[in-house]
Every structure is written in C-alpha cells, then in structure tokens.
Short mmCIF file of C-alpha atoms in Angstrom, two decimals:
data_model
loop_
_atom_site.label_atom_id
_atom_site.label_comp_id
_atom_site.label_asym_id
_atom_site.label_seq_id
_atom_site.Cartn_x
_atom_site.Cartn_y
_atom_site.Cartn_z
CA UNK I 2 -13.25 2.76 5.16
CA UNK I 3 -12.02 5.64 3.05
CA UNK I 4 -10.69 4.72 -0.38
CA UNK I 5 -9.75 6.66 -3.45
CA UNK I 6 -11.68 6.38 -6.72
CA UNK I 7 -9.36 4.97 -9.35
CA UNK I 8 -10.20 4.45 -13.01
CA UNK I 9 -10.30 2.52 -15.16
CA UNK I 10 -10.65 -0.67 -13.12
CA UNK I 11 -8.95 -2.66 -15.85
CA UNK I 12 -7.55 -2.19 -19.31
CA UNK I 13 -6.32 -4.33 -22.13
CA UNK I 14 -3.92 -2.60 -24.49
CA UNK I 15 -1.62 -3.48 -27.33
CA UNK I 16 2.12 -3.41 -26.82
CA UNK I 17 3.45 0.00 -27.81
CA UNK I 18 0.31 1.93 -26.87
CA UNK I 19 0.22 4.65 -24.25
CA UNK I 20 -1.78 4.15 -21.05
CA UNK I 21 -3.48 6.66 -18.81
CA UNK I 22 -5.14 6.13 -15.45
CA UNK I 23 -6.33 8.52 -12.77
CA UNK I 24 -7.31 8.78 -9.17
CA UNK I 25 -9.75 11.17 -7.52
CA UNK I 26 -10.76 11.90 -3.97
CA UNK I 27 -13.10 14.12 -2.01
CA UNK I 28 -10.21 14.77 0.41
CA UNK I 29 -7.13 16.91 -0.05
CA UNK I 30 -3.78 15.19 0.11
CA UNK I 31 -0.32 16.69 0.52
CA UNK I 32 1.38 13.78 -1.19
CA UNK I 33 0.27 11.41 -3.93
CA UNK I 34 2.00 8.09 -4.61
CA UNK I 35 1.76 5.57 -7.43
CA UNK I 36 2.59 1.89 -6.86
CA UNK I 37 2.76 -1.18 -9.05
CA UNK I 38 2.01 -4.67 -7.78
CA UNK I 39 3.14 -7.81 -9.58
CA UNK I 40 1.38 -11.13 -8.89
CA UNK I 41 2.38 -12.66 -5.57
CA UNK I 42 4.36 -9.63 -4.45
CA UNK I 43 3.86 -6.48 -2.45
CA UNK I 44 3.39 -3.06 -4.06
CA UNK I 45 6.49 -1.22 -5.21
CA UNK I 46 6.67 2.56 -5.37
CA UNK I 47 6.86 4.03 -8.89
CA UNK I 48 6.50 7.76 -8.40
CA UNK I 49 5.95 10.10 -5.45
CA UNK I 50 4.45 13.59 -5.89
CA UNK I 51 4.92 16.17 -3.14
CA UNK I 52 3.51 19.44 -4.49
CA UNK I 53 0.28 20.49 -6.21
CA UNK I 54 0.84 20.80 -9.95
CA UNK I 55 4.03 18.75 -9.83
CA UNK I 56 4.77 16.65 -12.92
CA UNK I 57 7.30 13.87 -12.37
CA UNK I 58 8.72 11.23 -14.69
CA UNK I 59 10.37 7.90 -14.04
CA UNK I 60 11.46 6.41 -17.36
CA UNK I 61 8.35 5.80 -19.44
CA UNK I 62 6.10 6.75 -16.52
CA UNK I 63 4.80 10.26 -15.91
CA UNK I 64 2.55 11.31 -13.05
CA UNK I 65 0.98 14.61 -12.07
CA UNK I 66 -0.32 15.96 -8.78
CA UNK I 67 -3.59 17.79 -9.49
CA UNK I 68 -3.86 21.51 -8.76
CA UNK I 69 -6.85 20.94 -6.47
CA UNK I 70 -4.79 18.34 -4.53
CA UNK I 71 -7.74 15.97 -4.88
CA UNK I 72 -6.57 14.06 -7.94
CA UNK I 73 -3.60 12.58 -9.75
CA UNK I 74 -2.94 10.76 -12.99
CA UNK I 75 -0.34 8.28 -14.23
CA UNK I 76 0.70 7.84 -17.85
CA UNK I 77 2.75 4.99 -19.25
CA UNK I 78 4.19 5.55 -22.70
CA UNK I 79 5.00 2.84 -25.25
CA UNK I 80 3.79 -0.03 -23.06
CA UNK I 81 5.70 -3.30 -22.97
CA UNK I 82 4.59 -6.75 -21.74
CA UNK I 83 6.34 -6.34 -18.36
CA UNK I 84 4.07 -3.36 -17.59
CA UNK I 85 1.33 -5.88 -16.78
CA UNK I 86 0.19 -5.70 -13.17
CA UNK I 87 -2.03 -3.74 -10.84
CA UNK I 88 -1.37 -0.03 -10.40
CA UNK I 89 -2.44 1.71 -7.22
CA UNK I 90 -2.60 5.35 -6.30
CA UNK I 91 -2.28 6.38 -2.67
CA UNK I 92 -2.79 9.62 -0.79
CA UNK I 93 -0.76 10.46 2.26
CA UNK I 94 -2.39 11.84 5.42
CA UNK I 95 -0.82 13.05 8.62
CA UNK I 96 -1.88 11.48 11.90
CA UNK I 97 -2.15 12.68 15.47
CA UNK I 98 0.66 10.29 16.40
CA UNK I 99 3.02 12.23 14.17
CA UNK I 100 3.52 9.73 11.37
CA UNK I 101 1.78 9.35 8.03
CA UNK I 102 -0.87 6.93 6.93
CA UNK I 103 -1.83 6.09 3.38
CA UNK I 104 -5.21 5.72 1.71
CA UNK I 105 -5.12 3.51 -1.38
CA UNK I 106 -7.14 3.49 -4.56
CA UNK I 107 -8.98 0.38 -5.69
CA UNK I 108 -6.38 -0.33 -8.40
CA UNK I 109 -6.15 -0.46 -12.19
CA UNK I 110 -5.40 -3.90 -13.61
CA UNK I 111 -3.32 -3.56 -16.76
CA UNK I 112 -2.87 -6.29 -19.33
CA UNK I 113 -0.62 -5.78 -22.33
CA UNK I 114 -1.18 -7.82 -25.47
CA UNK I 115 2.00 -8.54 -27.42
CA UNK Y 9 19.08 -6.65 1.84
CA UNK Y 10 15.85 -8.27 3.10
CA UNK Y 11 13.71 -5.16 3.60
CA UNK Y 12 10.34 -6.22 5.04
CA UNK Y 13 9.91 -9.92 5.84
CA UNK Y 14 6.53 -11.50 6.53
CA UNK Y 15 5.85 -14.96 7.90
CA UNK Y 16 4.16 -17.21 7.10
CA UNK Y 17 3.58 -16.76 3.37
CA UNK Y 18 0.48 -18.99 3.35
CA UNK Y 19 -1.87 -20.22 6.06
CA UNK Y 20 -5.21 -22.01 6.25
CA UNK Y 21 -7.23 -21.73 9.45
CA UNK Y 22 -10.55 -23.02 10.70
CA UNK Y 23 -13.17 -20.57 11.93
CA UNK Y 24 -12.48 -19.71 15.56
CA UNK Y 25 -8.78 -20.50 15.52
CA UNK Y 26 -6.25 -17.87 16.49
CA UNK Y 27 -3.11 -16.87 14.68
CA UNK Y 28 -0.33 -14.29 14.73
CA UNK Y 29 1.17 -12.90 11.54
CA UNK Y 30 4.77 -11.79 11.93
CA UNK Y 31 6.52 -8.85 10.27
CA UNK Y 32 10.09 -7.65 10.63
CA UNK Y 33 12.01 -4.87 8.89
CA UNK Y 34 15.75 -4.28 8.80
CA UNK Y 35 15.77 -0.67 7.55
CA UNK Y 36 15.63 0.96 10.98
CA UNK Y 37 12.26 2.52 10.10
CA UNK Y 38 10.13 3.97 12.86
CA UNK Y 39 6.68 3.49 11.33
CA UNK Y 40 5.06 0.15 10.47
CA UNK Y 41 1.68 -0.75 9.00
CA UNK Y 42 -0.65 -3.67 8.44
CA UNK Y 43 -2.99 -3.77 5.43
CA UNK Y 44 -5.41 -6.29 4.02
CA UNK Y 45 -6.01 -6.63 0.30
CA UNK Y 46 -9.26 -8.04 -1.07
CA UNK Y 47 -10.28 -8.33 -4.74
CA UNK Y 48 -11.54 -5.02 -6.06
CA UNK Y 49 -10.88 -3.27 -2.74
CA UNK Y 50 -7.27 -2.23 -3.00
CA UNK Y 51 -5.33 -2.08 0.26
CA UNK Y 52 -7.10 -1.12 3.47
CA UNK Y 53 -5.22 -0.09 6.58
CA UNK Y 54 -5.85 -2.28 9.63
CA UNK Y 55 -3.43 -0.85 12.22
CA UNK Y 56 -0.28 1.21 12.19
CA UNK Y 57 2.50 2.08 14.58
CA UNK Y 58 4.22 5.44 14.45
CA UNK Y 59 7.09 4.29 16.59
CA UNK Y 60 8.08 1.62 19.08
CA UNK Y 61 5.51 1.45 21.86
CA UNK Y 62 2.64 3.10 19.99
CA UNK Y 63 -0.18 1.62 17.90
CA UNK Y 64 -3.25 3.18 16.27
CA UNK Y 65 -6.32 1.87 14.52
CA UNK Y 66 -6.67 2.20 10.77
CA UNK Y 67 -9.81 1.89 8.66
CA UNK Y 68 -10.68 -1.78 9.38
CA UNK Y 69 -9.34 -2.76 12.85
CA UNK Y 70 -12.23 -4.92 14.08
CA UNK Y 71 -11.25 -8.51 14.78
CA UNK Y 72 -7.52 -7.75 14.94
CA UNK Y 73 -4.93 -6.83 17.53
CA UNK Y 74 -1.34 -5.72 17.04
CA UNK Y 75 1.88 -5.62 19.01
CA UNK Y 76 4.89 -3.45 18.27
CA UNK Y 77 7.38 -5.76 19.95
CA UNK Y 78 10.40 -3.57 19.24
CA UNK Y 79 11.53 -1.23 16.49
CA UNK Y 80 11.98 -4.08 14.02
CA UNK Y 81 8.88 -6.17 14.60
CA UNK Y 82 5.14 -5.54 14.28
CA UNK Y 83 2.77 -8.49 14.64
CA UNK Y 84 -0.91 -8.85 13.75
CA UNK Y 85 -3.11 -11.23 15.72
CA UNK Y 86 -6.47 -12.77 14.86
CA UNK Y 87 -7.95 -13.97 18.14
CA UNK Y 88 -10.92 -15.83 16.66
CA UNK Y 89 -10.64 -16.10 12.89
CA UNK Y 90 -13.73 -15.60 10.73
CA UNK Y 91 -14.24 -16.37 7.02
CA UNK Y 92 -14.56 -12.63 6.36
CA UNK Y 93 -10.90 -12.32 7.34
CA UNK Y 94 -9.80 -14.41 4.37
CA UNK Y 95 -7.47 -12.04 2.58
CA UNK Y 96 -3.91 -11.21 1.65
CA UNK Y 97 -2.17 -9.31 4.45
CA UNK Y 98 0.67 -6.90 3.79
CA UNK Y 99 3.07 -5.35 6.24
CA UNK Y 100 4.89 -2.13 5.36
CA UNK Y 101 7.40 0.20 6.97
CA UNK Y 102 8.46 3.78 6.42
CA UNK Y 103 10.82 6.34 7.85
CA UNK Y 104 9.30 8.59 10.50
CA UNK Y 105 7.80 11.80 9.21
CA UNK Y 106 10.46 12.85 6.73
CA UNK Y 107 9.79 11.18 3.38
CA UNK Y 108 8.90 14.44 1.69
CA UNK Y 109 12.32 15.84 2.47
CA UNK Y 110 14.52 12.82 2.06
CA UNK Y 111 12.64 11.70 -1.07
CA UNK Y 112 13.11 8.16 0.16
CA UNK Y 113 10.45 5.62 -0.64
CA UNK Y 114 7.53 6.42 1.67
CA UNK Y 115 6.68 2.79 2.22
CA UNK Y 116 8.39 -0.55 1.72
CA UNK Y 117 6.08 -3.55 1.52
CA UNK Y 118 6.59 -7.21 2.33
CA UNK Y 119 5.47 -9.91 -0.08
CA UNK Y 120 2.29 -10.69 1.83
CA UNK Y 121 0.66 -13.49 3.82
CA UNK Y 122 -2.15 -15.32 2.05
CA UNK Y 123 -4.66 -16.35 4.71
CA UNK Y 124 -7.69 -18.56 4.11
CA UNK Y 125 -10.26 -19.19 6.82
CA UNK Y 126 -12.64 -22.09 6.33
#
C-alpha cells in the first residue's frame, strides 16, 4: 500500500534541544496533517496544513506545507520529556465516494533524555 | 465526552477463528475508518465508510469485511484469522468533506484493539 516516507525513523535528543522531522511523497496532497501517538493510545492531531507554503504553529510545534505539495516538516522547539512518542505525518486524498482518506507516514519515534 | 470507542481492547485468537471488532463514535460524524498499525509500518487503511450505507476498500482490505451498521457504528470482521493479522487496529471518524473549512480535527481516533493470532 501507499505510504509516505518519513525521516528520521527515530531520534534521541537531550531535553531543551530542538527537533526536526520531515515527510516526503511522490504524490501531491491538498492537506498535510501531523499526529502524535503516546503508548497505548490512538494518534492525536497536532497540526493541520491546508495550503501550499503554509506555516502553522501550535505552541512549541511548527509545521510547514511544502511548496511542491509533496512534502512537509515538523519542528519542536525546546523539547521536554513529555514530547516522547511517535510522530506521524499524513496526507489527505479525496475519494470517489466524496469523503477523504488519509495516507500515513511510517512514523518518527522520539525519545527525550532528561 | 467519549469520542471514538473501540471494543475489545485486547484479544487473542487461534488461527481460523472469526471475530468482530466494534467501533462507535458519538460525534455525529459521517465518515469512519479502520486502520491497522504494525511496527515500522505506520497506519495502513483497511476500509472506510464515507457515510451510512457505504463502504470502500483501503490499501490492505484482504482478509477483512466491514459493516456500517448505522451512523454511529462501524465494525470490522475477520472471518478466518491468520497470524499475519496480528496487529493493533484503530478506528477513526471524521466530519464529512468539510474539515478544511471548519478547521475541525480531520480525524478522531479510538485507543485501539490489540489483536494477537496464534
């Protein structure tokens, strides 16, 4: 099945450091989404991007929708221990049935060392 | 305030057994989805339902069937479970076709069903 290329696969960082991860695709998307998943729970939406070039922030998180519409990145500034988890990007596609479906990246596993 | 509820949370099956995973949402969303999550694979779409009475295949539908029982409920059935179907299954729901305008969350996820097939 189709999946997005997400990198890095995992990262260990020190508390207080900034984090950057990105997602690329061979397909064009009209919407990019970034989710975080904590252990034993479902993904929770962090940021949604609706327009090429859009830069959106949510607290210490900043994400951008690439100009080509084939990529997106997520930055986390001044990481804290509770940032630990798996981060997923997702691209939104229309369907013939009139709703949207979502293609997910393979995830970036983040571990923060206190 | 429940959102998306999945049952059961855990299940162990023997190869060849059948099982239905249940999902219900209380947000009056039209669209519902079933995903499976495997290590290193992210989430892969199994089936989705744009609205009550319609279902469509996703990326990995083989070995599964779904039923959109009503607007609230969307079930996933394994008719003859295989070890390759050992996974964590997530149900999600979203509003129909308007997330880019309402800026609501495009998808709400349940907490998952952890399924092991021996």
